[in-house]
CSV table of C-alpha atoms in Angstrom, one decimal:
chain,number,residue,atom,x,y,z
A,30,UNK,CA,16.9,-6.4,-17.0
A,31,UNK,CA,19.4,-6.5,-14.2
A,32,UNK,CA,17.9,-7.5,-10.9
A,33,UNK,CA,16.1,-10.3,-9.1
A,34,UNK,CA,13.0,-12.1,-10.2
A,35,UNK,CA,10.0,-12.2,-7.9
A,36,UNK,CA,10.3,-15.9,-8.1
A,37,UNK,CA,13.8,-15.8,-6.6
A,38,UNK,CA,12.7,-13.4,-3.9
A,39,UNK,CA,9.8,-15.6,-2.9
A,40,UNK,CA,11.9,-18.7,-2.8
A,41,UNK,CA,14.3,-16.9,-0.5
A,42,UNK,CA,11.7,-15.2,1.7
A,43,UNK,CA,8.7,-17.6,1.4
A,44,UNK,CA,6.3,-14.7,1.4
A,45,UNK,CA,6.3,-10.9,1.4
A,46,UNK,CA,4.9,-8.3,3.7
A,47,UNK,CA,1.7,-6.7,2.5
A,48,UNK,CA,3.6,-3.5,1.8
A,49,UNK,CA,6.3,-5.2,-0.2
A,50,UNK,CA,3.8,-7.3,-2.2
A,51,UNK,CA,1.8,-4.2,-3.1
A,52,UNK,CA,4.9,-2.1,-3.9
A,53,UNK,CA,6.0,-4.8,-6.4
A,54,UNK,CA,2.6,-5.6,-8.0
A,55,UNK,CA,1.1,-2.2,-8.3
A,56,UNK,CA,3.6,-1.1,-11.0
A,57,UNK,CA,3.0,-4.5,-12.7
A,58,UNK,CA,-0.8,-3.8,-12.7
A,59,UNK,CA,0.0,-0.4,-14.2
A,60,UNK,CA,2.1,-2.0,-16.9
A,61,UNK,CA,-0.7,-4.3,-17.8
A,62,UNK,CA,-3.2,-1.4,-17.8
A,63,UNK,CA,-0.9,0.2,-20.4
A,64,UNK,CA,-0.6,-3.0,-22.5
A,65,UNK,CA,-4.3,-3.8,-22.3
A,66,UNK,CA,-5.2,-0.3,-23.5
A,67,UNK,CA,-3.3,-1.2,-26.6
A,68,UNK,CA,-4.9,-4.6,-27.1
A,69,UNK,CA,-1.8,-6.6,-25.8
A,70,UNK,CA,-2.2,-9.5,-23.4
A,71,UNK,CA,1.0,-10.7,-21.7
A,72,UNK,CA,-0.2,-14.3,-21.5
A,73,UNK,CA,2.5,-15.6,-19.2
A,74,UNK,CA,2.2,-13.7,-15.9
A,75,UNK,CA,4.2,-15.5,-13.2
A,76,UNK,CA,6.7,-14.6,-10.5
A,77,UNK,CA,9.6,-15.5,-12.9
A,78,UNK,CA,8.4,-12.8,-15.3
A,79,UNK,CA,8.5,-10.0,-12.7
A,80,UNK,CA,12.0,-8.7,-12.2
A,81,UNK,CA,12.8,-6.2,-9.4
A,82,UNK,CA,15.5,-4.0,-11.0
A,83,UNK,CA,18.5,-3.1,-8.9
A,84,UNK,CA,16.9,0.4,-8.4
A,85,UNK,CA,13.9,-1.4,-6.8
A,86,UNK,CA,11.6,-0.8,-9.7
A,87,UNK,CA,9.5,-3.8,-10.7
A,88,UNK,CA,9.5,-4.7,-14.4
A,89,UNK,CA,7.3,-7.1,-16.3
A,90,UNK,CA,9.4,-9.1,-18.7
A,91,UNK,CA,9.1,-11.9,-21.3
A,92,UNK,CA,6.3,-10.9,-23.7
A,93,UNK,CA,7.2,-14.0,-25.8
A,94,UNK,CA,3.7,-15.4,-25.6
A,95,UNK,CA,2.0,-12.0,-25.9
A,96,UNK,CA,-1.1,-11.7,-28.0
A,97,UNK,CA,-2.0,-8.4,-29.7
A,98,UNK,CA,-5.6,-9.1,-30.6
A,99,UNK,CA,-6.8,-8.7,-27.0
A,100,UNK,CA,-8.2,-12.2,-26.8
A,101,UNK,CA,-7.0,-15.8,-27.3
A,102,UNK,CA,-9.4,-18.8,-27.5
A,103,UNK,CA,-8.3,-22.1,-25.9
A,104,UNK,CA,-8.8,-23.9,-29.2
A,105,UNK,CA,-6.3,-21.7,-31.1
A,106,UNK,CA,-2.8,-23.2,-31.5
A,107,UNK,CA,-4.1,-26.7,-32.4
A,108,UNK,CA,-6.0,-27.1,-29.1
A,109,UNK,CA,-3.1,-26.2,-26.9
A,110,UNK,CA,-3.4,-24.1,-23.8
A,111,UNK,CA,-0.8,-21.3,-23.9
A,112,UNK,CA,1.0,-20.2,-20.7
A,113,UNK,CA,2.4,-21.6,-17.5
A,114,UNK,CA,0.3,-24.3,-15.9
A,115,UNK,CA,0.3,-22.9,-12.3
A,116,UNK,CA,-0.8,-19.5,-13.7
A,117,UNK,CA,-3.5,-20.4,-16.2
A,118,UNK,CA,-6.7,-18.6,-15.3
A,119,UNK,CA,-9.6,-20.7,-14.3
A,120,UNK,CA,-11.9,-19.3,-17.0
A,121,UNK,CA,-9.4,-20.1,-19.7
A,122,UNK,CA,-8.9,-23.6,-18.3
A,123,UNK,CA,-12.7,-24.0,-18.5
A,124,UNK,CA,-12.7,-23.2,-22.2
A,125,UNK,CA,-13.4,-19.5,-22.2
A,126,UNK,CA,-11.2,-17.0,-24.2
A,127,UNK,CA,-8.1,-15.6,-22.5
A,128,UNK,CA,-8.9,-11.9,-22.1
A,129,UNK,CA,-7.6,-8.9,-20.1
A,130,UNK,CA,-9.9,-10.0,-17.2
A,131,UNK,CA,-7.9,-13.3,-17.2
A,132,UNK,CA,-4.7,-11.4,-16.4
A,133,UNK,CA,-6.5,-9.5,-13.6
A,134,UNK,CA,-7.2,-12.9,-12.1
A,135,UNK,CA,-3.6,-14.0,-12.5
A,136,UNK,CA,-2.4,-10.7,-10.8
A,137,UNK,CA,-4.7,-11.7,-7.9
A,138,UNK,CA,-3.0,-15.1,-7.8
A,139,UNK,CA,0.4,-13.4,-7.7
A,140,UNK,CA,-0.7,-11.1,-4.9
A,141,UNK,CA,-2.2,-14.1,-3.0
A,142,UNK,CA,1.1,-16.0,-3.4
A,143,UNK,CA,3.2,-13.0,-2.3
A,144,UNK,CA,1.2,-12.7,0.8
A,145,UNK,CA,0.5,-16.4,1.7
A,146,UNK,CA,3.5,-18.2,0.2
A,147,UNK,CA,3.7,-20.9,-2.3
A,148,UNK,CA,1.4,-23.6,-0.9
A,149,UNK,CA,-1.8,-23.0,-2.8
A,150,UNK,CA,-1.6,-26.4,-4.6
A,151,UNK,CA,0.1,-29.6,-3.5
A,152,UNK,CA,2.6,-29.9,-6.4
A,153,UNK,CA,6.4,-29.4,-6.3
A,154,UNK,CA,7.8,-26.5,-4.3
A,155,UNK,CA,4.7,-24.4,-5.1
A,156,UNK,CA,6.5,-22.3,-7.6
A,157,UNK,CA,7.2,-24.7,-10.4
A,158,UNK,CA,6.0,-28.1,-11.4
A,159,UNK,CA,8.4,-31.0,-10.8
A,160,UNK,CA,8.8,-33.7,-13.5
A,161,UNK,CA,6.1,-36.4,-13.4
A,162,UNK,CA,3.3,-34.3,-12.1
A,163,UNK,CA,-0.1,-35.3,-13.6
A,164,UNK,CA,-0.8,-32.1,-15.5
A,165,UNK,CA,-4.4,-33.0,-16.2
A,166,UNK,CA,-5.0,-33.5,-12.5
A,167,UNK,CA,-3.3,-30.2,-11.7
A,168,UNK,CA,-5.5,-28.4,-14.3
A,169,UNK,CA,-8.7,-29.9,-12.9
A,170,UNK,CA,-7.6,-28.9,-9.4
A,171,UNK,CA,-7.2,-25.4,-10.7
A,172,UNK,CA,-10.8,-25.3,-12.1
A,173,UNK,CA,-12.5,-27.1,-9.2
A,174,UNK,CA,-10.6,-25.9,-6.1
A,175,UNK,CA,-11.0,-22.3,-5.2
A,176,UNK,CA,-8.2,-20.7,-3.2
A,177,UNK,CA,-8.7,-20.6,0.5
A,178,UNK,CA,-9.5,-17.1,1.9
A,179,UNK,CA,-6.3,-15.3,2.8
A,180,UNK,CA,-7.7,-14.6,6.3
A,181,UNK,CA,-7.7,-18.3,7.0
A,182,UNK,CA,-3.9,-18.5,6.2
A,183,UNK,CA,-2.4,-15.2,7.4
A,184,UNK,CA,-3.2,-12.1,9.4
A,185,UNK,CA,-4.2,-9.6,6.7
A,186,UNK,CA,-5.8,-6.2,6.5
A,187,UNK,CA,-9.5,-6.7,5.5
A,188,UNK,CA,-9.4,-4.2,2.7
A,189,UNK,CA,-6.3,-5.8,1.1
A,190,UNK,CA,-8.0,-9.2,1.5
A,191,UNK,CA,-11.0,-7.8,-0.3
A,192,UNK,CA,-8.8,-6.6,-3.2
A,193,UNK,CA,-7.3,-10.0,-3.6
A,194,UNK,CA,-10.7,-11.8,-3.3
A,195,UNK,CA,-12.3,-9.4,-5.8
A,196,UNK,CA,-9.6,-9.9,-8.4
A,197,UNK,CA,-9.8,-13.7,-8.0
A,198,UNK,CA,-13.6,-13.7,-8.2
A,199,UNK,CA,-13.9,-11.4,-11.2
A,200,UNK,CA,-15.3,-8.4,-9.3
A,201,UNK,CA,-12.3,-6.4,-10.4
A,202,UNK,CA,-12.4,-6.6,-14.2
A,203,UNK,CA,-9.5,-4.4,-15.4
A,204,UNK,CA,-5.8,-3.9,-14.5
A,205,UNK,CA,-6.6,-0.2,-14.1
A,206,UNK,CA,-9.2,-0.9,-11.4
A,207,UNK,CA,-6.9,-3.3,-9.6
A,208,UNK,CA,-4.0,-0.8,-9.7
A,209,UNK,CA,-6.3,2.0,-8.5
A,210,UNK,CA,-7.5,-0.1,-5.5
A,211,UNK,CA,-3.9,-1.1,-4.7
A,212,UNK,CA,-2.8,2.5,-4.9
A,213,UNK,CA,-5.6,3.7,-2.5
A,214,UNK,CA,-4.7,0.8,-0.1
A,215,UNK,CA,-1.0,1.7,-0.2
A,216,UNK,CA,-1.7,5.3,0.6
A,217,UNK,CA,-3.9,4.4,3.5
A,218,UNK,CA,-1.3,1.8,4.7
A,219,UNK,CA,1.5,4.4,4.5
A,220,UNK,CA,-0.4,6.8,6.7
A,221,UNK,CA,-0.9,4.3,9.6
């Protein structure tokens, strides 16, 4: 896909406006809704796997780790965790199966990062792990340390903050529900 990855855009800009973040991640949530309805889990959601096509349309790429059974247990693959360390869902790190709900959590993380920037964990540039990082310590940080509320970091619309929080806390359980809430927020935002 010709275009720029969300990772590159975030490295260049640091963070995005609420409008731009929603405009990019709403179609990604719809793509996951489509995949999940067919029992497919992407399993490697991260800014590098979201490409903004030259036309401006966001595209979810790299289904190389995709799972077509709709669930992956942490003990499959000879005890290996599958995915990118910064974007492994907390429930999966805690030993529960990787499910569609796990990807809703990761979408919440992506939305959080788009809005607040890369500094949610003190490793590397915030987007990728540098060599020598204690991966076990990082993974325990991910399980034990919840993300700070967005309202403590940036000025944000309370409804959008609630959407992010609800996706991170498991109150939004499907990509369809997340996409629907982002769509409603986007319409209301556009009318302001």
